[in-house]
Coordinates of C-alpha atoms (C1' of nucleotides) in Angstrom, one line a residue:
Chain A
M21 CA 98.1 195.9 96.3
T22 CA 95.7 194.1 94.1
E23 CA 94.9 195.0 90.6
V24 CA 91.7 194.1 88.8
L25 CA 91.3 195.6 85.4
K26 CA 88.3 194.7 83.5
S27 CA 87.3 196.4 80.3
D28 CA 83.7 195.5 79.5
D29 CA 83.6 196.4 75.9
H30 CA 84.7 193.3 73.9
D31 CA 83.1 192.7 70.6
F32 CA 82.2 189.1 69.8
R33 CA 81.8 187.4 66.5
S34 CA 78.4 186.0 67.4
R35 CA 75.8 185.8 70.1
C36 CA 76.6 182.2 70.8
S37 CA 78.0 181.7 74.3
I38 CA 80.3 179.0 73.1
A39 CA 81.8 181.1 70.4
R40 CA 82.3 183.9 72.9
T41 CA 83.9 181.6 75.4
L42 CA 86.3 180.4 72.7
E43 CA 87.3 183.9 71.8
L44 CA 88.9 184.0 75.2
V45 CA 90.0 180.5 76.0
G46 CA 90.0 179.0 72.5
D47 CA 93.7 178.2 72.1
K48 CA 96.2 175.7 73.2
W49 CA 97.5 177.5 76.3
T50 CA 94.9 179.6 78.1
L51 CA 93.1 176.8 79.8
L52 CA 96.4 175.2 80.9
I53 CA 97.3 178.4 82.6
V54 CA 93.9 178.4 84.3
R55 CA 94.5 174.8 85.3
D56 CA 97.8 175.6 86.9
L57 CA 96.3 178.6 88.8
M58 CA 93.3 176.5 89.9
W59 CA 94.8 173.2 90.9
H60 CA 98.6 173.3 90.8
D61 CA 99.4 176.2 93.1
K62 CA 101.4 177.9 90.4
H63 CA 101.0 181.6 91.0
T64 CA 104.2 183.3 89.8
F65 CA 105.3 183.9 86.3
Q66 CA 108.2 181.6 86.8
A67 CA 106.1 178.8 88.2
L68 CA 103.6 179.0 85.4
Q69 CA 106.4 179.0 82.8
N70 CA 108.0 175.9 84.3
S71 CA 104.7 174.0 83.9
A72 CA 104.6 170.7 82.2
E73 CA 103.9 171.9 78.7
R74 CA 106.5 174.7 78.6
V75 CA 104.5 177.7 77.4
P76 CA 106.7 180.3 75.7
S77 CA 107.2 183.3 78.0
N78 CA 105.9 185.8 75.5
I79 CA 102.7 183.8 75.1
L80 CA 102.4 183.4 78.8
S81 CA 102.8 187.1 79.3
E82 CA 100.2 187.9 76.6
R83 CA 97.7 185.4 77.9
L84 CA 98.0 186.6 81.5
K85 CA 97.3 190.1 80.3
R86 CA 94.2 188.9 78.4
L87 CA 92.9 187.0 81.4
M88 CA 93.4 190.0 83.6
N89 CA 91.8 192.2 81.0
W90 CA 88.7 190.0 81.0
G91 CA 88.6 189.8 84.8
L92 CA 89.4 186.1 85.2
V93 CA 92.8 186.7 86.8
Q94 CA 94.1 189.3 89.2
R95 CA 97.7 190.1 89.9
Q96 CA 99.0 191.1 93.3
T97 CA 102.3 192.4 94.5
Y98 CA 103.3 190.2 97.3
Q99 CA 106.8 191.6 97.9
Y100 CA 108.6 194.9 97.3
R101 CA 112.3 195.4 96.6
P102 CA 112.5 193.5 94.5
V103 CA 108.9 193.6 93.5
R104 CA 107.3 190.2 93.0
Y105 CA 103.9 189.3 91.7
Q106 CA 101.4 186.5 92.2
Y107 CA 98.5 185.7 89.9
H108 CA 95.2 184.4 91.2
L109 CA 91.9 183.4 89.7
T110 CA 88.9 185.6 90.4
D111 CA 85.5 184.1 91.0
I112 CA 84.9 184.3 87.2
G113 CA 88.1 182.4 86.5
R114 CA 87.3 179.8 89.1
A115 CA 83.9 179.3 87.5
L116 CA 85.8 177.6 84.6
E117 CA 86.4 174.6 86.8
P118 CA 83.5 172.5 85.3
V119 CA 84.8 173.2 81.8
L120 CA 88.3 172.0 82.8
L121 CA 86.8 168.9 84.5
Q122 CA 84.7 168.0 81.5
A123 CA 87.7 168.5 79.2
M124 CA 89.7 166.3 81.5
R125 CA 87.1 163.6 81.6
W126 CA 86.7 163.6 77.8
G127 CA 90.5 163.4 77.2
H128 CA 90.8 160.7 79.8
E129 CA 88.0 158.6 78.4
H130 CA 88.7 159.0 74.7
L131 CA 92.4 159.7 74.3
E132 CA 94.6 156.8 75.3
G133 CA 96.9 157.2 78.3
G134 CA 95.8 160.5 79.7
L135 CA 95.5 161.2 83.4
F136 CA 92.3 161.7 85.3
D137 CA 93.4 163.8 88.2
P138 CA 93.3 167.5 88.8
G139 CA 96.5 167.2 90.7
G140 CA 98.3 165.8 87.7
E141 CA 102.0 164.8 87.9
Q142 CA 103.6 168.1 88.9
P143 CA 107.1 167.1 87.5
D144 CA 108.8 170.3 88.6
E145 CA 108.0 173.6 90.3
Chain B
M833 CA 79.5 154.2 52.3
T834 CA 80.8 155.3 55.6
E835 CA 84.4 156.2 56.3
V836 CA 85.9 156.1 59.7
L837 CA 89.6 156.6 59.7
K838 CA 91.3 156.7 63.0
S839 CA 95.0 156.7 63.5
D840 CA 95.8 155.9 67.1
D841 CA 99.4 157.1 67.2
H842 CA 99.2 160.8 68.1
D843 CA 101.9 162.1 70.3
F844 CA 101.0 164.5 73.0
R845 CA 102.9 167.2 74.7
S846 CA 102.1 165.9 78.2
R847 CA 100.2 163.3 80.1
C848 CA 97.6 165.8 81.2
S849 CA 94.2 165.0 79.8
I850 CA 93.3 168.6 79.5
A851 CA 96.4 169.4 77.5
R852 CA 95.7 166.4 75.3
T853 CA 92.1 167.5 74.7
L854 CA 93.3 171.0 73.8
E855 CA 95.7 169.6 71.2
L856 CA 92.6 168.5 69.4
V857 CA 90.0 171.1 70.1
G858 CA 92.1 174.0 71.4
D859 CA 91.4 176.6 68.8
K860 CA 88.7 179.0 67.8
W861 CA 86.8 176.8 65.4
T862 CA 86.8 173.1 66.2
L863 CA 84.2 173.2 69.0
L864 CA 82.0 175.4 66.9
I865 CA 82.0 172.7 64.2
V866 CA 81.2 170.1 66.8
R867 CA 78.4 172.4 68.1
D868 CA 76.9 172.6 64.6
L869 CA 77.1 168.9 64.0
M870 CA 75.6 168.1 67.5
W871 CA 72.8 170.7 67.8
H872 CA 72.3 172.6 64.6
D873 CA 71.7 169.9 62.1
K874 CA 74.4 171.1 59.8
H875 CA 75.9 168.1 58.2
T876 CA 77.2 169.3 54.8
F877 CA 80.3 171.2 54.1
Q878 CA 78.1 174.1 52.7
A879 CA 75.9 174.2 55.8
L880 CA 78.8 174.2 58.2
Q881 CA 80.5 176.9 56.2
N882 CA 77.4 179.1 56.3
S883 CA 77.3 178.9 60.1
A884 CA 77.0 182.0 62.2
E885 CA 80.7 182.6 62.6
R886 CA 81.8 182.1 59.0
V887 CA 84.6 179.7 59.3
P888 CA 87.0 180.0 56.3
S889 CA 86.6 177.1 54.0
N890 CA 90.1 175.9 54.0
I891 CA 90.1 175.9 57.8
L892 CA 86.8 174.0 57.8
S893 CA 88.3 171.5 55.4
E894 CA 91.4 171.0 57.6
R895 CA 89.4 170.7 60.8
L896 CA 87.0 168.2 59.4
K897 CA 90.0 166.1 58.3
R898 CA 91.5 166.3 61.8
L899 CA 88.2 165.4 63.5
M900 CA 87.9 162.4 61.1
N901 CA 91.4 161.4 61.7
W902 CA 90.9 161.3 65.5
G903 CA 87.6 159.4 65.2
L904 CA 85.2 162.2 66.3
V905 CA 83.5 162.6 63.0
Q906 CA 82.7 160.4 60.1
R907 CA 81.9 161.3 56.5
Q908 CA 79.3 159.5 54.5
T909 CA 78.3 159.7 50.9
Y910 CA 74.6 160.2 50.8
Q911 CA 74.3 160.7 47.0
Y912 CA 76.1 159.8 43.9
R913 CA 76.2 161.8 40.6
P914 CA 77.0 164.2 41.7
V915 CA 78.6 162.8 44.8
R916 CA 77.5 164.6 48.0
Y917 CA 78.7 164.1 51.6
Q918 CA 77.4 164.4 55.1
Y919 CA 79.4 164.7 58.2
H920 CA 78.2 163.1 61.5
L921 CA 79.6 162.9 65.0
T922 CA 80.7 159.5 66.3
D923 CA 80.1 158.4 69.9
I924 CA 83.4 159.9 70.7
G925 CA 82.4 163.2 69.2
R926 CA 79.1 163.2 70.9
A927 CA 80.8 162.7 74.2
L928 CA 82.0 166.3 74.0
E929 CA 78.5 167.5 74.7
P930 CA 79.2 168.2 78.4
V931 CA 82.2 170.2 77.5
L932 CA 80.1 172.3 75.1
L933 CA 77.4 172.7 77.7
Q934 CA 79.9 173.9 80.4
A935 CA 81.5 176.3 77.9
M936 CA 78.1 177.6 77.1
R937 CA 77.1 178.0 80.7
W938 CA 80.3 179.9 81.5
G939 CA 80.0 182.2 78.6
H940 CA 76.4 182.9 79.3
E941 CA 77.0 183.6 83.0
H942 CA 80.2 185.6 82.7
L943 CA 80.2 187.2 79.3
E944 CA 77.5 189.8 78.8
G945 CA 74.7 189.2 76.3
G946 CA 75.5 185.6 75.3
L947 CA 72.7 183.1 74.6
F948 CA 72.1 180.0 76.8
D949 CA 70.4 177.7 74.3
P950 CA 71.9 174.8 72.4
G951 CA 69.6 175.7 69.5
G952 CA 71.1 179.2 69.2
E953 CA 69.7 181.6 66.7
Q954 CA 70.3 179.8 63.4
P955 CA 70.4 182.9 61.2
D956 CA 70.8 181.0 57.9
E957 CA 71.1 177.5 56.7
Chain C
dT6 C1' 132.4 193.6 91.4
dT7 C1' 130.4 189.5 89.9
dT8 C1' 126.8 186.3 89.9
dG9 C1' 122.0 185.2 90.5
dT10 C1' 116.8 185.6 90.6
dC11 C1' 112.5 187.1 89.0
dA12 C1' 109.4 189.1 85.7
dC13 C1' 109.1 190.0 81.9
dT14 C1' 110.1 192.1 76.7
dT15 C1' 112.3 191.9 72.2
dT16 C1' 113.6 189.8 68.0
dC17 C1' 112.9 187.1 64.1
dA18 C1' 112.0 182.9 61.6
dA19 C1' 108.4 179.6 60.9
dA20 C1' 103.7 178.2 61.1
dA21 C1' 98.8 179.2 61.1
dT22 C1' 95.0 182.0 59.7
dT23 C1' 92.3 184.6 56.5
dA24 C1' 89.8 186.4 52.4
dA25 C1' 89.3 185.6 48.0
dA26 C1' 89.5 183.3 43.8
dG27 C1' 89.8 178.9 41.5
dT28 C1' 88.8 173.8 40.3
dG29 C1' 86.2 169.6 39.1
dA30 C1' 82.1 167.0 38.9
dC31 C1' 78.1 167.1 37.7
dT32 C1' 72.8 169.0 36.7
dA33 C1' 69.5 172.1 34.9
dT34 C1' 68.2 175.7 31.8
dC35 C1' 68.0 178.4 27.5
Chain D
dG1341 C1' 75.0 172.2 23.1
dA1342 C1' 76.5 176.3 25.3
dT1343 C1' 75.8 178.7 29.6
dA1344 C1' 74.7 179.1 34.3
dG1345 C1' 74.4 177.0 38.8
dT1346 C1' 75.4 173.9 42.9
dC1347 C1' 78.4 171.4 46.0
dA1348 C1' 82.7 170.2 47.9
dC1349 C1' 86.4 171.5 48.3
dT1350 C1' 91.7 173.4 47.0
dT1351 C1' 94.9 177.0 45.9
dT1352 C1' 97.0 181.4 46.5
dA1353 C1' 99.0 185.2 48.7
dA1354 C1' 98.9 188.6 52.4
dT1355 C1' 98.5 189.0 57.3
dT1356 C1' 98.7 187.4 62.0
dT1357 C1' 100.2 184.4 65.5
dT1358 C1' 103.4 181.4 67.4
dG1359 C1' 107.7 179.8 69.3
dA1360 C1' 112.6 179.6 70.5
dA1361 C1' 116.0 182.2 72.1
dA1362 C1' 118.3 186.1 73.7
dG1363 C1' 118.0 190.4 76.1
dT1364 C1' 116.6 193.9 79.9
dG1365 C1' 115.8 196.1 84.4
dA1366 C1' 115.4 195.8 89.2
dC1367 C1' 117.2 194.4 92.8
dA1368 C1' 119.9 190.8 96.4
dA1369 C1' 123.7 188.1 97.9
dA1370 C1' 128.4 186.6 97.9

DNA sequence: TTTGTCACTTTCAAAATTAAAGTGACTATC
DNA sequence: GATAGTCACTTTAATTTTGAAAGTGACAAA
């Protein structure tokens, strides 16, 4: 079973597309979750939680709900008894890849010591 | 007089360049300030404050300090008695343009009704 | 029966954000 | 020369968000 819930009535603070994008991904965690879903094959709550930067579980839970709500992520049940879920990016979520790549490029070029590799280090799964 | 203060010892939560970039610009306001400096010819505290999304003045003050601290923005005194300042992007700050463009593109394509125009609407100066 | 896993939720203190008012340096006007 | 106005912020206090940690419920395996 696949759930996609998208509520289309969000109200924005301005008509600027950047401001609108930031209302959704303008925080320290959301794009890291997208990164892990897109490149690091982390698709379960557990795997996402064990990611390099150690997102708090309540934050992860809230962000995943928001991403589902906006249609960037869908959750699917991949196993019953016990029920287990996987999170996957939708086309809308995958369309953020150039944003991630540019953020990675900027960080790599202008912040010392950062990696330039979508694969990253993957310290633990 | 031009001030550029850059402290090179920031500690990051991971080696991922995206995570590092987000530690600096991962919030609702910072990239909007960069947008206004880059495209909207807003260079004084007042002009930035009057921008479309109405950033609170203490947040603006704190973000400008952070951007100066990381070397993305420099402040210059353009007038004495009374002393007045202008903020400008450095090369490092300007290098964020592709990030802004991709964020704009994504918002425009996937969030209904957003503008696709670096110039924006500029409702008041 | 006990232990373990997964997918969260709850709790509560600490930190960040917000709106609003205030400050200091000056200039211009009555 | 007293008052009003501008710019560049800072301070204050209430609200919201974050973060670390512990807890919960559904099951499975030993």
